[in-house]
Amino acid sequence: MEVDNVITLKNGKKYLLLLESELTLEGYFLAVLLDKDEEPTNTYTVLQEIHRNGKIFTKKINDALILNELLVDYRSQHDDMLEEDKTE
């Protein structure tokens, strides 16, 4: 899984991966739900990337402690991107 890619979950919902982070050696992504026209909605989620038996699975994260840690990192990444845009 990579940032800026669209993934489709088992339930058929599509998400655009916006930011990536690593916590305790596991990969996590901030993702936005896409509508039927593949346009971003106002629904965001954090997905954990799980590697098992040579396949990649995703799991929605609801644990508040993990979310708080990741959101600090995502906010920092977002702020860095805004700063880069200002200098260009």
Coordinates of N, CA, C and O in Angstrom, one line a residue:
M1 N 0.8 -1.2 0.0 CA 0.0 0.0 0.0 C 0.9 1.2 0.0 O 1.9 1.3 0.7
E2 N 0.5 2.2 -0.8 CA 1.3 3.5 -0.9 C 0.3 4.7 -0.8 O -0.8 4.6 -1.3
V3 N 0.9 5.8 -0.3 CA 0.1 7.0 -0.3 C -0.3 7.4 -1.7 O 0.5 7.1 -2.7
D4 N -1.4 8.0 -1.9 CA -2.0 8.5 -3.2 C -2.6 7.3 -4.0 O -3.1 7.5 -5.1
N5 N -2.6 6.1 -3.4 CA -3.3 5.0 -4.1 C -4.7 4.8 -3.6 O -5.0 5.2 -2.4
V6 N -5.6 4.3 -4.4 CA -6.9 4.0 -4.0 C -7.0 2.5 -3.7 O -6.5 1.7 -4.5
I7 N -7.6 2.1 -2.6 CA -7.8 0.7 -2.3 C -9.3 0.4 -2.1 O -10.0 1.3 -1.7
T8 N -9.7 -0.8 -2.4 CA -11.0 -1.2 -2.2 C -11.1 -2.2 -1.1 O -10.4 -3.3 -1.2
L9 N -11.9 -2.0 -0.1 CA -12.1 -3.0 1.0 C -13.0 -4.1 0.6 O -13.7 -4.0 -0.4
K10 N -13.1 -5.1 1.4 CA -14.0 -6.2 1.2 C -15.4 -5.8 1.0 O -16.2 -6.4 0.2
N11 N -15.8 -4.7 1.7 CA -17.2 -4.3 1.7 C -17.5 -3.4 0.4 O -18.6 -2.9 0.2
G12 N -16.5 -3.3 -0.5 CA -16.7 -2.5 -1.7 C -16.4 -1.0 -1.6 O -16.3 -0.3 -2.6
K13 N -16.2 -0.5 -0.4 CA -15.9 0.9 -0.2 C -14.4 1.2 -0.6 O -13.5 0.4 -0.4
K14 N -14.3 2.3 -1.3 CA -13.0 2.7 -1.8 C -12.4 3.9 -0.9 O -13.2 4.8 -0.5
Y15 N -11.1 3.8 -0.6 CA -10.4 4.8 0.2 C -9.2 5.3 -0.6 O -8.5 4.5 -1.2
L16 N -8.9 6.6 -0.5 CA -7.7 7.1 -1.0 C -6.8 7.3 0.2 O -7.1 7.8 1.2
L17 N -5.6 6.7 0.1 CA -4.6 6.8 1.1 C -3.9 8.1 1.1 O -3.3 8.5 0.1
L18 N -4.0 8.9 2.2 CA -3.5 10.3 2.2 C -2.1 10.4 2.9 O -1.2 11.1 2.3
L19 N -1.9 9.8 4.0 CA -0.7 9.9 4.8 C -0.3 8.5 5.3 O -1.2 7.7 5.6
E20 N 1.0 8.3 5.5 CA 1.5 7.0 6.0 C 2.3 7.3 7.3 O 3.0 8.3 7.4
S21 N 2.2 6.4 8.2 CA 3.0 6.4 9.5 C 3.3 5.0 9.9 O 2.7 4.1 9.5
E22 N 4.3 5.0 10.8 CA 4.7 3.7 11.4 C 4.7 3.8 12.9 O 5.2 4.8 13.4
L23 N 4.1 2.9 13.5 CA 4.0 2.8 15.0 C 4.3 1.4 15.4 O 3.6 0.5 14.9
T24 N 5.2 1.2 16.3 CA 5.7 -0.1 16.7 C 5.9 -1.1 15.6 O 5.4 -2.2 15.6
L25 N 6.6 -0.6 14.6 CA 7.0 -1.4 13.4 C 5.8 -1.8 12.5 O 5.9 -2.8 11.7
E26 N 4.6 -1.2 12.7 CA 3.5 -1.5 11.9 C 3.1 -0.3 11.1 O 3.1 0.8 11.5
G27 N 2.6 -0.5 9.8 CA 2.2 0.6 8.9 C 0.8 1.0 9.1 O -0.1 0.1 9.2
Y28 N 0.5 2.3 9.1 CA -0.8 2.8 9.3 C -1.0 3.9 8.2 O 0.0 4.6 7.8
F29 N -2.2 4.1 7.8 CA -2.5 5.1 6.8 C -3.8 5.9 7.2 O -4.8 5.3 7.6
L30 N -3.7 7.2 7.0 CA -4.9 8.0 7.1 C -5.5 8.0 5.7 O -4.8 8.2 4.7
A31 N -6.8 7.7 5.7 CA -7.5 7.5 4.4 C -8.8 8.2 4.4 O -9.4 8.4 5.4
V32 N -9.2 8.6 3.2 CA -10.5 9.3 3.0 C -11.4 8.4 2.2 O -11.0 7.8 1.2
L33 N -12.7 8.2 2.6 CA -13.6 7.4 1.9 C -14.0 8.2 0.6 O -14.2 9.4 0.6
L34 N -14.1 7.4 -0.5 CA -14.5 8.0 -1.8 C -15.9 7.7 -2.1 O -16.4 6.6 -1.7
D35 N -16.6 8.6 -2.7 CA -18.0 8.3 -3.1 C -18.1 7.5 -4.4 O -17.1 7.1 -4.9
K36 N -19.3 7.3 -4.9 CA -19.5 6.5 -6.1 C -18.8 7.0 -7.3 O -18.5 6.3 -8.3
D37 N -18.5 8.3 -7.3 CA -17.8 9.0 -8.4 C -16.3 9.1 -8.1 O -15.6 9.8 -8.9
E38 N -15.9 8.4 -7.1 CA -14.5 8.4 -6.6 C -14.0 9.8 -6.2 O -12.8 10.1 -6.4
E39 N -14.9 10.6 -5.7 CA -14.6 11.9 -5.1 C -14.5 11.8 -3.6 O -15.2 11.0 -3.0
P40 N -13.5 12.5 -3.0 CA -13.4 12.4 -1.5 C -14.7 12.9 -0.8 O -15.3 13.8 -1.2
T41 N -15.0 12.2 0.3 CA -16.1 12.6 1.2 C -15.5 13.2 2.4 O -14.3 13.5 2.5
N42 N -16.3 13.5 3.4 CA -15.9 14.0 4.7 C -15.6 12.9 5.7 O -15.5 13.2 6.9
T43 N -15.5 11.7 5.2 CA -15.3 10.5 6.1 C -13.9 10.1 6.1 O -13.4 9.6 5.0
Y44 N -13.2 10.2 7.2 CA -11.8 9.8 7.3 C -11.6 8.6 8.2 O -12.4 8.4 9.2
T45 N -10.6 7.8 8.0 CA -10.4 6.6 8.9 C -8.9 6.3 8.9 O -8.1 6.8 8.0
V46 N -8.4 5.6 9.9 CA -7.1 5.1 9.9 C -7.1 3.6 9.7 O -7.9 2.9 10.3
L47 N -6.3 3.2 8.7 CA -6.2 1.8 8.4 C -4.8 1.2 8.7 O -3.8 1.9 8.5
Q48 N -4.8 0.1 9.3 CA -3.5 -0.6 9.6 C -3.3 -1.6 8.5 O -4.2 -2.3 8.0
E49 N -2.0 -1.6 8.0 CA -1.6 -2.5 6.9 C -1.1 -3.8 7.6 O -0.2 -3.7 8.5
I50 N -1.7 -4.9 7.3 CA -1.3 -6.2 7.9 C -0.8 -7.2 6.8 O -1.5 -7.4 5.8
H51 N 0.4 -7.7 7.0 CA 1.0 -8.7 6.1 C 0.8 -10.1 6.7 O 1.4 -10.3 7.8
R52 N 0.1 -10.9 6.0 CA -0.1 -12.3 6.5 C -0.1 -13.3 5.4 O -0.8 -13.1 4.4
N53 N 0.7 -14.3 5.4 CA 0.8 -15.4 4.4 C 1.0 -14.8 3.0 O 0.4 -15.3 2.1
G54 N 1.8 -13.8 2.9 CA 2.1 -13.2 1.6 C 1.1 -12.3 1.0 O 1.1 -11.9 -0.1
K55 N 0.0 -12.0 1.8 CA -1.1 -11.1 1.4 C -1.1 -9.9 2.3 O -0.6 -9.9 3.4
I56 N -1.7 -8.8 1.7 CA -1.9 -7.6 2.5 C -3.3 -7.5 2.9 O -4.2 -7.5 2.0
F57 N -3.6 -7.2 4.1 CA -4.9 -7.0 4.7 C -5.0 -5.6 5.3 O -3.9 -5.1 5.7
T58 N -6.1 -5.1 5.5 CA -6.3 -3.8 6.2 C -7.3 -4.0 7.3 O -8.2 -4.8 7.3
K59 N -7.1 -3.2 8.4 CA -8.0 -3.2 9.5 C -8.2 -1.7 9.9 O -7.2 -1.0 10.1
K60 N -9.5 -1.4 10.1 CA -9.8 -0.1 10.6 C -9.4 0.0 12.1 O -9.6 -0.9 12.9
I61 N -8.8 1.1 12.5 CA -8.3 1.3 13.8 C -9.3 2.2 14.6 O -9.6 3.3 14.2
N62 N -9.7 1.7 15.8 CA -10.6 2.4 16.6 C -10.0 2.6 18.0 O -10.6 3.3 18.8
D63 N -8.8 2.1 18.3 CA -8.2 2.2 19.6 C -7.7 3.7 19.8 O -6.9 4.2 19.0
A64 N -8.3 4.4 20.8 CA -8.0 5.8 21.0 C -6.5 6.1 21.2 O -6.0 7.1 20.8
L65 N -5.8 5.2 21.9 CA -4.4 5.5 22.2 C -3.6 5.4 20.9 O -2.7 6.3 20.7
I66 N -3.8 4.5 20.1 CA -3.1 4.4 18.8 C -3.5 5.6 17.9 O -2.7 6.2 17.3
L67 N -4.8 5.9 17.8 CA -5.3 7.0 17.0 C -4.6 8.3 17.5 O -4.2 9.1 16.6
N68 N -4.5 8.6 18.8 CA -3.9 9.8 19.3 C -2.4 9.9 18.8 O -2.0 10.9 18.4
E69 N -1.7 8.8 19.0 CA -0.3 8.8 18.6 C -0.2 9.1 17.1 O 0.7 9.9 16.6
L70 N -1.0 8.4 16.3 CA -0.9 8.6 14.8 C -1.3 10.0 14.4 O -0.7 10.6 13.5
L71 N -2.4 10.5 15.0 CA -2.9 11.8 14.6 C -1.8 12.9 14.9 O -1.7 13.9 14.1
V72 N -1.0 12.8 15.9 CA 0.1 13.7 16.1 C 1.0 13.7 15.0 O 1.5 14.7 14.4
D73 N 1.4 12.5 14.5 CA 2.3 12.3 13.4 C 1.7 12.8 12.1 O 2.3 13.6 11.3
Y74 N 0.4 12.5 11.9 CA -0.2 13.0 10.6 C -0.3 14.5 10.6 O -0.1 15.1 9.6
R75 N -0.6 15.1 11.7 CA -0.7 16.6 11.8 C 0.7 17.2 11.5 O 0.8 18.1 10.7
S76 N 1.7 16.6 12.0 CA 3.1 17.1 11.7 C 3.4 16.9 10.2 O 3.9 17.8 9.6
Q77 N 3.0 15.8 9.6 CA 3.3 15.6 8.2 C 2.5 16.6 7.4 O 3.0 17.2 6.4
H78 N 1.2 16.9 7.7 CA 0.4 17.8 7.0 C 1.0 19.2 7.1 O 1.1 20.0 6.1
D79 N 1.4 19.6 8.3 CA 2.0 20.9 8.5 C 3.3 21.1 7.7 O 3.5 22.1 7.1
D80 N 4.1 20.0 7.6 CA 5.3 20.0 6.8 C 5.0 20.2 5.3 O 5.6 21.0 4.6
M81 N 3.9 19.6 4.8 CA 3.5 19.7 3.5 C 3.0 21.1 3.2 O 3.3 21.7 2.1
L82 N 2.3 21.7 4.1 CA 1.9 23.1 3.9 C 3.1 24.1 3.9 O 3.1 25.0 3.0
E83 N 4.1 23.9 4.7 CA 5.3 24.7 4.7 C 6.0 24.5 3.3 O 6.5 25.5 2.8
E84 N 6.1 23.3 2.8 CA 6.7 23.1 1.5 C 6.0 23.8 0.4 O 6.6 24.4 -0.5
D85 N 4.7 23.8 0.4 CA 3.8 24.5 -0.5 C 4.1 26.0 -0.5 O 4.1 26.7 -1.5
K86 N 4.3 26.6 0.7 CA 4.6 28.0 0.8 C 5.9 28.4 0.2 O 6.0 29.5 -0.3
T87 N 6.9 27.5 0.2 CA 8.2 27.9 -0.3 C 8.3 27.7 -1.8 O 9.3 28.1 -2.4
E88 N 7.4 27.0 -2.4 CA 7.4 26.8 -3.8 C 6.9 27.9 -4.6 O 6.1 28.7 -4.3

